[in-house]
Amino acid sequence: MRTSALKPASSSLRMNTIGAALVLLLAGTVLMLIQWVDIRREYIADAEAQARVIASSSAAAVMFGDAEGARETLAPLASLPAVRRAALRDKHSNLIASYPGSAGDDPSATAAPCGFDCTWVSAPVVLRDIQVGVVQLQIDMARAHARLWGLGIAFCIASLAAYALAYPLMKRMRERVHGAEAQLRYLAHYDPVTRLHNRNAFNAQLESGRARGERMALIQLDLDRFKEVNDKLGHQAGDELLQQVGRRISEALGSGQHLFRLGGDEFALVLVGADAIARVQDTAEAILGRFAAPFVVGGLSLGVTASAGISLWPDDAERLEELAANADIAMYCAKREGRNRVAVFEPRLREVQLARIGIRDALVEAIASGQLELHYQPQVCARSGQLQGAEALLRWTHPTLGSVPPSTFIPIAEEGSLIIDLGRWVIGEACRQIADWNRLGFGHLRVAVNLSMRQTRDEALPAFIDEVLKATGVPAHCVELEVTESVLMEDTDLAVSQLARLRARGLKLAIDDFGTGYSSMAYLGRLPIDKLKIDMAFVQAVPGEGEAIATAILAMARAFGLSVVAEGVETAAQRDFFREARCEQLQGYFIGRAVPAATFASEWLQYPAGEEGRSPPSWDAPRLARR
């Protein structure tokens, strides 16, 4: 490929250098002609000046026809090698004297200009303003020719030297230009990081298949949580991982199949023909199977998975852009369903995607227009029933959609940065409510708010909370931040660092849904937390198989000096079990539902405060009435 590409370049270089030589030759010819005209003009001017000198010296001799005196006037010409001949004539053109002085030598026959090798010049002989004769000199141009030849030789030497220097420079420059052009052609169709075909080549293959009327299947893949690799190990490690992924997937492909890198951590494969399409799901599963073995990047073993979406042409789309969009929709469906799986496009998925986009856009408007509200669910002392805090739970009432469940809009917000704005609104609103209750004389109630995974990675979060606490005057210990156990499992080191920064400000920290994972148990001693919240699944399994797990969690928490909240208490039996097991706090429908701030104040903050908090009467009576 390279040899054939260089042949036209070499021919072009030869033509360019020949052209440059011809231009140089033409320029030299024009220059020599100009020089010849200038030198000839210079010689003629000198000869005319000499002729005028002779004319002024020989005026008397010419006037009186003194041949001897005229010859003496011409004698000094012997010292001028450029003068071939000379003649003094009277006003009737009669020869008086000539040079050289040979007898009978009359240069009158050659008095006209002689041509290239010599020329004649003349000057009038004037006496008292009357022309009495003329002096004629024949000038030899040999010396002028010698000067011209000298200039020509110098020009040729300089031109050859310039050509000798220019040729390799031109050759090198041409090679570099050709190399740059080849690189641009390569980059137009190949990805520089993975050396796979790029999006341009991908679009070209789709267009080619469409033009031939072939059926096609598009498999679109996206690495799961690839951003974390870039964030933790750097972009160089991310590039190395992409290269390994490209090689590993390519090894699983058949002949004639090409893997495309569309950008970022997104890859695509186009299958052409009915046979390939029939096996498209098996092909996609085989590709995901290549991720079973870990990738070694920078000496670290990384477990990486991918999600894939499949779309068929022309079954699922009328335009190629729609085909790619449908595969993308299916791929994100696979991610939402748990990642590391394959999803095949169906028309309903587009409807789901459009609905999600509508929810996301409406949520942006909801944050700005006051459609959001916090409800508060009480957390009470398990022994006495006294109110010790509350959890702030987000509620959204849309003007046309009505009440939108958090399970619908929270996952959509978590897909992008919208969860950051939403989380900040919740923190700000909770702190403002604490401040309002304090101004009403209810004291500083501790309120817990939930942090998403993205919030725990938001480096600006501690500074934002500082600003909110300062603006509202709420003490830091009145705010409790809850993070799920899954957040700790994703990146323990990063989570510990962020939680430590928050706890250093006096904020209280709790692990929500504790017991659903296992990694946090190993790191529990180094986590800067104050409280564990037992997952609802274990609480609701009491009495029964959940008792052993709940008892183990309580024992472990006491060993680390942590308080425990049993979340999801719905029966008196569950309340009694956790009270007997010495669980510190209870939360759930049996205790009280999440209600708006005004309702919460009227139901819970009207009771007098004891040493441990506020307690309504009849704690031992069933509390289901508050449901």
XYZ file of C-alpha atoms in Angstrom:
627
model
C 0.000 0.000 0.000
C 2.750 2.427 0.887
C 4.902 1.563 -2.193
C 2.075 2.147 -4.624
C 1.218 5.358 -2.901
C 4.775 6.651 -3.177
C 5.157 6.016 -6.928
C 2.815 8.818 -7.987
C 4.471 11.022 -5.400
C 7.959 10.321 -6.900
C 6.711 11.036 -10.431
C 5.093 14.204 -9.200
C 8.350 15.206 -7.519
C 10.295 14.708 -10.760
C 7.777 16.765 -12.691
C 7.918 19.466 -10.057
C 11.714 19.618 -10.132
C 11.796 19.662 -13.960
C 9.263 22.445 -13.922
C 11.321 24.344 -11.371
C 14.438 23.892 -13.538
C 12.632 25.214 -16.618
C 11.365 28.198 -14.690
C 14.887 28.810 -13.396
C 16.289 28.547 -16.951
C 13.721 30.994 -18.271
C 14.452 33.387 -15.439
C 18.200 33.090 -16.148
C 17.682 33.790 -19.858
C 15.640 36.891 -19.123
C 18.248 38.013 -16.601
C 21.097 37.516 -19.099
C 19.257 39.531 -21.747
C 18.740 42.337 -19.285
C 22.396 42.201 -18.282
C 23.500 42.221 -21.946
C 21.423 45.318 -22.642
C 22.876 47.070 -19.583
C 26.508 46.119 -20.405
C 26.129 47.134 -24.074
C 24.597 50.439 -23.041
C 27.503 50.995 -20.640
C 30.144 50.263 -23.337
C 28.431 52.478 -25.898
C 28.173 55.313 -23.361
C 31.925 55.042 -22.627
C 32.747 54.999 -26.362
C 30.556 58.020 -27.037
C 32.322 59.900 -24.260
C 35.709 59.002 -25.815
C 34.424 60.093 -29.231
C 33.405 63.472 -27.825
C 36.870 63.929 -26.313
C 38.518 63.196 -29.701
C 36.026 65.467 -31.469
C 36.866 68.385 -29.197
C 40.617 67.817 -29.668
C 40.499 67.493 -33.440
C 38.260 70.415 -34.382
C 41.099 72.591 -35.771
C 42.700 69.708 -37.690
C 39.385 68.824 -39.305
C 38.615 72.478 -40.089
C 41.858 73.004 -41.938
C 42.157 69.447 -43.321
C 45.322 68.772 -41.329
C 45.687 65.019 -41.793
C 48.838 64.792 -39.713
C 47.260 66.626 -36.798
C 44.166 64.481 -37.105
C 46.231 61.280 -36.936
C 47.981 62.562 -33.831
C 44.552 63.135 -32.288
C 43.603 59.546 -33.006
C 46.916 58.101 -31.799
C 45.862 57.776 -28.096
C 43.261 55.228 -29.211
C 46.039 52.653 -29.294
C 45.776 52.466 -25.535
C 42.087 51.583 -25.784
C 41.795 47.913 -26.799
C 38.043 48.189 -27.129
C 38.416 50.558 -30.126
C 38.902 48.621 -33.349
C 38.774 51.470 -35.820
C 38.332 55.202 -35.895
C 37.879 57.879 -38.567
C 37.837 61.659 -38.703
C 35.811 63.158 -41.547
C 35.010 66.638 -42.614
C 31.526 67.951 -43.016
C 31.383 66.502 -46.500
C 32.226 63.015 -45.107
C 35.672 63.086 -46.670
C 38.173 61.028 -44.711
C 40.853 63.127 -43.094
C 42.510 60.477 -40.878
C 41.840 56.940 -39.712
C 42.916 54.501 -37.012
C 44.808 52.285 -37.446
C 46.663 54.430 -39.842
C 47.147 51.947 -42.739
C 47.501 53.549 -46.084
C 44.290 53.682 -47.975
C 42.365 52.324 -45.013
C 38.968 53.891 -45.223
C 36.517 52.568 -42.753
C 33.689 54.359 -44.456
C 32.310 51.113 -45.822
C 31.803 49.838 -42.294
C 30.646 53.030 -40.726
C 27.243 51.530 -40.061
C 26.651 49.501 -36.874
C 28.363 46.143 -37.162
C 26.039 43.897 -35.144
C 26.521 41.654 -32.121
C 30.351 41.593 -31.919
C 30.963 45.311 -32.544
C 29.213 48.622 -33.031
C 29.922 52.159 -34.282
C 29.531 55.348 -32.310
C 30.056 58.888 -33.553
C 30.369 62.409 -32.248
C 30.177 65.723 -34.172
C 33.298 67.834 -34.502
C 32.238 71.373 -33.632
C 34.193 74.600 -33.917
C 32.596 77.774 -32.702
C 29.187 76.117 -32.613
C 29.513 75.017 -36.236
C 29.818 71.327 -37.112
C 32.886 70.980 -39.262
C 33.119 67.165 -39.265
C 32.497 63.931 -37.455
C 34.533 61.369 -35.532
C 33.588 57.660 -35.817
C 34.690 54.840 -33.493
C 34.150 51.113 -34.035
C 33.851 49.436 -30.597
C 34.775 45.776 -30.044
C 32.139 44.096 -27.769
C 34.369 41.115 -26.855
C 34.990 42.415 -23.345
C 31.285 42.987 -22.904
C 30.724 39.426 -24.036
C 33.316 38.230 -21.532
C 31.527 40.031 -18.720
C 28.251 38.558 -19.856
C 29.736 35.075 -19.989
C 31.165 35.541 -16.501
C 27.770 36.529 -15.185
C 26.193 33.602 -17.007
C 28.653 31.105 -15.553
C 28.159 32.537 -12.060
C 24.400 32.311 -12.503
C 24.636 28.701 -13.688
C 26.850 27.736 -10.759
C 24.480 29.434 -8.317
C 21.466 27.810 -9.998
C 23.024 24.356 -9.901
C 23.958 24.821 -6.253
C 20.444 26.008 -5.451
C 18.976 23.094 -7.391
C 21.267 20.643 -5.601
C 20.092 22.021 -2.266
C 16.462 22.422 -3.265
C 15.951 18.930 -4.654
C 16.505 17.010 -1.389
C 14.600 19.684 0.514
C 11.708 19.435 -1.908
C 11.879 15.667 -1.735
C 11.805 15.679 2.051
C 9.023 18.244 2.141
C 7.046 16.246 -0.384
C 7.489 13.087 1.676
C 6.289 14.905 4.772
C 3.306 16.350 2.952
C 2.512 12.926 1.552
C 2.878 11.413 5.021
C 0.552 14.044 6.468
C -1.961 13.393 3.703
C -1.745 9.657 4.331
C -2.233 10.251 8.057
C -5.276 12.415 7.373
C -6.700 9.728 5.095
C -6.059 7.177 7.847
C -7.649 9.318 10.551
C -10.660 9.868 8.318
C -11.539 6.172 8.637
C -9.624 4.855 11.675
C -9.614 5.678 15.361
C -6.122 6.794 16.487
C -6.442 5.263 19.978
C -7.680 1.752 19.206
C -6.777 1.616 15.468
C -10.302 0.377 14.830
C -12.566 1.737 12.115
C -14.159 4.998 13.251
C -17.582 6.609 12.913
C -16.928 7.751 9.324
C -16.178 4.172 8.279
C -19.202 3.012 10.287
C -21.502 5.425 8.450
C -19.947 4.391 5.131
C -20.644 0.696 5.782
C -24.241 1.392 6.764
C -24.731 3.523 3.655
C -23.141 0.859 1.470
C -25.440 -1.828 2.864
C -28.488 0.385 2.409
C -27.506 1.179 -1.195
C -27.186 -2.546 -1.985
C -30.567 -3.250 -0.400
C -29.100 -5.646 2.167
C -30.541 -6.489 5.540
C -28.332 -5.416 8.423
C -28.119 -5.805 12.172
C -26.443 -3.183 14.322
C -24.914 -4.139 17.668
C -23.994 -1.128 19.756
C -21.882 -1.629 22.888
C -21.007 0.662 25.745
C -18.632 -0.132 28.603
C -20.234 -0.068 32.034
C -18.864 2.601 34.394
C -15.943 3.418 32.115
C -15.844 6.958 33.506
C -14.721 5.554 36.839
C -11.605 4.109 35.190
C -10.731 7.518 33.755
C -11.465 9.264 37.052
C -9.455 6.854 39.233
C -6.608 5.775 36.942
C -6.387 8.602 34.413
C -7.115 8.906 30.712
C -3.964 7.050 29.697
C -5.196 3.977 31.558
C -8.605 4.497 29.991
C -7.059 4.514 26.514
C -5.126 1.343 27.298
C -8.336 -0.334 28.434
C -10.099 0.713 25.217
C -7.257 -0.770 23.173
C -7.501 -4.081 25.008
C -11.280 -4.117 24.627
C -10.955 -3.484 20.892
C -8.452 -6.308 20.454
C -10.433 -8.746 22.555
C -13.719 -8.134 20.750
C -12.058 -8.207 17.318
C -10.701 -11.672 18.092
C -14.270 -12.919 18.513
C -15.458 -11.629 15.125
C -15.693 -13.583 11.918
C -13.898 -12.788 8.679
C -15.148 -9.650 6.976
C -16.613 -8.274 10.210
C -15.214 -5.025 11.538
C -15.539 -3.477 14.962
C -16.071 0.283 14.987
C -15.254 2.709 17.755
C -17.876 5.438 17.631
C -16.296 7.577 20.339
C -15.634 7.494 24.073
C -16.328 3.961 25.298
C -18.898 3.224 22.599
C -18.349 0.492 20.001
C -20.464 -0.895 17.174
C -20.634 -3.938 14.924
C -22.606 -4.188 11.672
C -23.753 -7.642 10.547
C -24.840 -7.983 6.921
C -26.981 -10.736 5.449
C -29.796 -12.945 6.677
C -27.508 -15.617 8.141
C -25.580 -13.115 10.243
C -28.777 -11.430 11.401
C -30.211 -14.758 12.533
C -27.214 -15.124 14.846
C -27.074 -11.482 15.944
C -28.110 -12.095 19.548
C -25.692 -15.007 19.873
C -22.958 -12.778 18.433
C -23.741 -10.051 20.945
C -23.730 -12.530 23.827
C -20.400 -13.931 22.612
C -18.936 -10.427 22.575
C -20.069 -9.791 26.144
C -18.570 -13.149 27.049
C -15.171 -11.770 26.069
C -15.415 -9.499 29.119
C -15.494 -12.419 31.558
C -11.734 -12.361 32.093
C -10.372 -9.229 33.806
C -8.324 -6.642 31.947
C -4.840 -5.821 33.237
C -4.190 -2.079 33.007
C -1.180 -0.458 34.619
C -0.524 -3.576 36.657
C -4.082 -3.560 38.028
C -6.690 -6.217 37.320
C -9.947 -4.566 36.284
C -13.285 -6.318 36.044
C -15.079 -4.585 33.180
C -18.487 -5.330 31.701
C -20.433 -3.949 28.762
C -24.046 -3.485 27.736
C -25.271 -4.072 24.186
C -28.255 -2.921 22.161
C -29.446 -4.494 18.897
C -31.427 -2.874 16.088
C -32.339 -4.362 12.679
C -32.487 -2.787 9.215
C -34.989 -2.236 7.726
C -37.227 -3.901 10.328
C -36.737 -1.260 13.045
C -35.952 1.884 11.071
C -36.615 3.771 7.850
C -33.472 5.910 8.087
C -29.931 4.967 9.077
C -29.913 7.650 11.765
C -32.992 6.029 13.253
C -31.289 2.616 13.167
C -28.372 3.927 15.259
C -30.720 5.758 17.623
C -32.762 2.595 18.184
C -29.656 0.544 18.966
C -28.652 3.259 21.430
C -32.075 3.116 23.079
C -31.803 -0.662 23.442
C -28.296 -0.359 24.876
C -29.420 2.070 27.597
C -32.329 -0.220 28.337
C -29.762 -2.975 28.990
C -27.910 -0.649 31.362
C -31.073 0.204 33.283
C -31.919 -3.481 33.627
C -28.654 -4.149 35.437
C -25.838 -3.781 32.887
C -23.720 -6.580 31.402
C -26.545 -7.773 29.194
C -28.051 -7.546 25.699
C -31.306 -5.778 24.842
C -33.089 -5.990 21.478
C -34.902 -2.905 20.272
C -38.686 -2.908 20.402
C -40.997 -0.004 19.497
C -42.137 0.255 23.113
C -38.561 1.082 24.142
C -38.726 4.251 22.060
C -41.919 5.208 23.846
C -40.264 4.527 27.178
C -37.269 6.624 26.153
C -39.469 9.518 25.040
C -41.373 9.291 28.315
C -38.114 9.380 30.268
C -36.975 12.430 28.317
C -40.318 14.058 29.087
C -39.926 13.268 32.792
C -36.392 14.656 32.796
C -37.435 17.909 31.128
C -40.418 18.243 33.440
C -38.181 17.645 36.452
C -35.927 20.509 35.402
C -39.008 22.721 35.325
C -40.198 21.310 38.644
C -36.994 22.336 40.421
C -37.376 25.895 39.152
C -41.144 26.287 39.581
C -41.720 24.925 43.090
C -43.450 21.654 42.189
C -41.211 19.712 44.583
C -41.918 19.194 48.259
C -40.284 17.399 51.162
C -42.243 15.020 53.344
C -40.874 14.013 56.728
C -41.018 10.525 58.274
C -40.355 10.315 62.021
C -37.488 8.393 63.604
C -38.232 7.542 67.234
C -36.468 5.999 70.189
C -37.213 2.268 70.180
C -37.510 2.160 73.970
C -39.614 5.246 74.707
C -41.149 6.257 71.381
C -39.758 9.760 71.738
C -39.134 11.626 68.482
C -35.408 11.867 67.798
C -35.329 12.895 64.167
C -36.917 12.614 60.759
C -35.990 11.565 57.255
C -36.731 14.040 54.461
C -38.293 12.262 51.479
C -38.782 13.998 48.144
C -42.240 14.258 46.603
C -43.228 15.694 43.208
C -46.703 16.785 42.203
C -46.850 17.648 38.496
C -49.635 19.971 37.238
C -50.877 17.402 34.690
C -49.184 14.128 35.613
C -50.188 14.370 39.239
C -48.039 12.664 41.855
C -44.877 11.265 40.267
C -43.270 8.513 42.402
C -39.594 8.945 43.369
C -38.947 5.496 41.898
C -39.836 7.017 38.519
C -37.950 10.302 38.497
C -34.942 9.621 40.756
C -33.337 7.011 38.426
C -33.833 9.393 35.493
C -32.157 12.214 37.395
C -29.288 9.904 38.376
C -28.462 9.234 34.711
C -26.985 12.720 34.404
C -25.996 15.770 36.390
C -29.617 16.646 37.155
C -29.333 14.606 40.359
C -26.746 17.128 41.598
C -29.221 20.005 41.245
C -32.006 17.913 42.712
C -29.884 16.840 45.680
C -28.838 20.406 46.393
C -32.458 21.515 46.377
C -33.307 18.800 48.927
C -30.428 19.772 51.235
C -31.296 23.456 51.015
C -35.012 22.896 51.599
C -34.398 20.552 54.555
C -32.116 23.101 56.225
C -34.649 25.884 55.675
C -37.347 23.729 57.279
C -35.131 22.967 60.293
C -34.542 26.703 60.670
C -38.298 27.424 60.441
C -39.098 24.855 63.130
C -36.389 26.327 65.312
C -37.893 29.822 64.954
C -41.280 28.395 65.971
C -39.712 27.127 69.183
C -39.577 23.438 68.312
C -35.819 23.242 68.801
C -33.201 21.855 66.418
C -34.595 18.633 65.018
C -32.154 16.313 63.257
C -33.234 15.674 59.671
C -31.730 13.002 57.428
C -31.404 13.485 53.659
C -30.242 10.949 51.086
C -27.121 11.389 48.962
C -26.872 9.794 45.529
C -23.729 8.217 44.134
C -23.053 11.276 41.977
C -23.384 13.582 44.963
C -20.772 11.653 46.921
C -18.385 12.322 44.018
C -19.263 15.995 43.765
C -16.183 17.789 45.076
C -18.201 20.996 45.491
C -20.725 19.369 47.854
C -18.957 20.190 51.169
C -18.609 23.853 50.214
C -22.265 23.983 49.153
C -23.409 22.540 52.482
C -21.227 25.087 54.296
C -23.022 27.885 52.450
C -26.473 26.479 53.226
C -25.722 26.009 56.930
C -24.355 29.536 57.143
C -27.337 31.030 55.305
C -29.945 29.200 57.420
C -28.134 29.231 60.761
C -28.698 25.493 61.208
C -26.077 23.656 63.304
C -24.226 20.993 61.327
C -25.181 18.214 63.774
C -28.847 18.734 62.841
C -28.184 17.458 59.315
C -27.703 13.748 58.746
C -26.555 12.492 55.348
C -27.503 8.975 54.271
C -25.539 7.043 51.651
C -26.529 3.624 50.402
C -24.268 0.648 50.869
C -23.976 0.328 47.067
C -22.206 3.705 46.959
C -19.514 2.358 49.261
C -19.167 -0.800 47.205
C -18.584 1.205 43.997
C -15.533 3.080 45.239
C -14.742 2.744 48.915
C -11.630 4.938 48.913
C -13.374 7.820 47.171
C -16.425 7.470 49.406
C -14.317 7.454 52.580
C -12.506 10.596 51.465
C -15.719 12.487 50.715
C -17.510 11.281 53.852
C -14.536 12.297 55.987
C -14.696 15.832 54.566
C -18.395 16.035 55.379
C -18.090 14.588 58.889
C -15.252 16.992 59.665
C -17.833 19.786 59.326
C -19.950 18.269 62.118
C -22.505 16.575 59.878
C -23.916 13.204 60.942
C -23.483 10.301 58.528
C -25.451 7.080 58.121
C -25.339 4.036 55.837
C -28.755 3.354 54.346
C -30.027 -0.131 53.351
C -27.231 -1.774 55.345
C -26.870 -5.530 54.903
C -27.664 -5.681 51.187
C -23.950 -5.773 50.311
C -20.829 -7.191 51.860
C -17.921 -4.912 50.966
C -18.860 -2.263 53.503
C -18.709 -4.819 56.334
C -15.000 -5.297 55.660
C -14.425 -1.543 55.660
C -16.872 -0.610 58.417
C -14.110 0.242 60.859
C -12.593 2.883 58.593
C -15.824 4.506 57.460
C -16.446 7.911 59.124
C -20.086 7.177 60.008
C -22.380 7.472 63.028
C -25.317 5.244 62.207
C -26.486 2.147 60.326
C -29.980 1.730 58.887
C -30.998 -1.918 58.604
C -32.458 -2.628 55.182
C -36.252 -2.899 55.042
C -36.064 -6.424 53.626
C -34.476 -7.720 56.851
C -36.833 -5.711 59.076
C -39.905 -7.041 57.307
C -38.551 -10.611 57.639
C -39.006 -10.222 61.414
C -40.250 -12.276 63.137
C -38.721 -15.128 61.220
C -35.548 -15.614 59.185
C -34.631 -11.931 59.369
C -34.067 -12.073 63.123
C -30.595 -13.636 62.885
C -29.350 -11.090 60.347
C -30.822 -8.178 62.284
C -29.262 -9.428 65.527
C -25.858 -9.808 63.825
C -26.018 -6.282 62.415
C -26.926 -4.868 65.833
C -24.035 -6.705 67.479
C -21.590 -5.534 64.831
C -22.803 -1.933 65.143
C -22.338 -1.989 68.917
C -18.808 -3.329 68.419
C -17.993 -0.298 66.281
C -19.864 2.155 68.514
C -22.571 2.912 65.954
C -26.268 3.516 66.563
C -28.831 1.592 64.495
C -32.159 2.492 62.894
C -34.595 -0.269 61.941
C -36.200 1.049 58.759
C -39.558 -0.218 57.517
C -41.165 -1.175 60.837
C -44.794 -1.966 59.982
C -46.043 -4.145 62.852
C -46.053 -4.153 66.616
C -44.152 -7.453 66.544
C -41.339 -5.836 64.602
C -41.318 -2.895 67.008
C -41.160 -5.212 69.968
C -38.362 -7.337 68.507
C -36.072 -4.405 67.808
C -36.867 -2.811 71.127
C -35.896 -6.024 72.899
C -32.794 -6.348 70.696
C -31.720 -2.893 71.931
C -31.992 -1.179 68.551
C -31.739 2.558 69.165
C -34.279 3.966 66.687
C -37.272 2.861 64.647
C -38.750 4.177 61.422
C -41.646 2.923 59.321
C -45.367 2.981 58.667
C -46.091 1.609 62.126
C -44.368 4.657 63.578
C -45.661 7.176 61.078
C -45.843 7.854 57.370
C -43.913 10.573 55.609
C -46.085 13.707 55.675
C -45.720 17.375 54.670
C -43.879 19.688 57.046
C -47.023 21.301 58.435
C -48.641 17.929 59.151
C -45.436 16.627 60.699
C -45.267 19.644 63.003
C -48.869 19.260 64.110
C -48.558 15.520 64.717
C -45.093 15.298 66.230
C -43.766 18.641 67.367
C -46.730 19.620 69.575
C -45.705 17.268 72.368
C -43.439 18.435 75.181
C -39.785 17.503 74.865
C -38.236 15.025 77.265
C -34.596 14.233 77.804
C -34.413 12.074 74.708
C -36.835 13.953 72.452
C -40.543 14.493 71.878
C -42.955 11.632 72.526
C -46.670 11.358 71.841
C -48.770 9.517 74.413
C -49.666 5.838 74.207
C -46.355 4.638 72.735
C -47.151 1.086 73.677
C -50.545 1.255 71.959
C -50.761 0.359 68.259
C -49.631 3.285 66.094
C -51.354 2.124 62.955
C -53.791 4.991 63.286
C -51.034 7.253 62.016
C -50.763 5.292 58.836
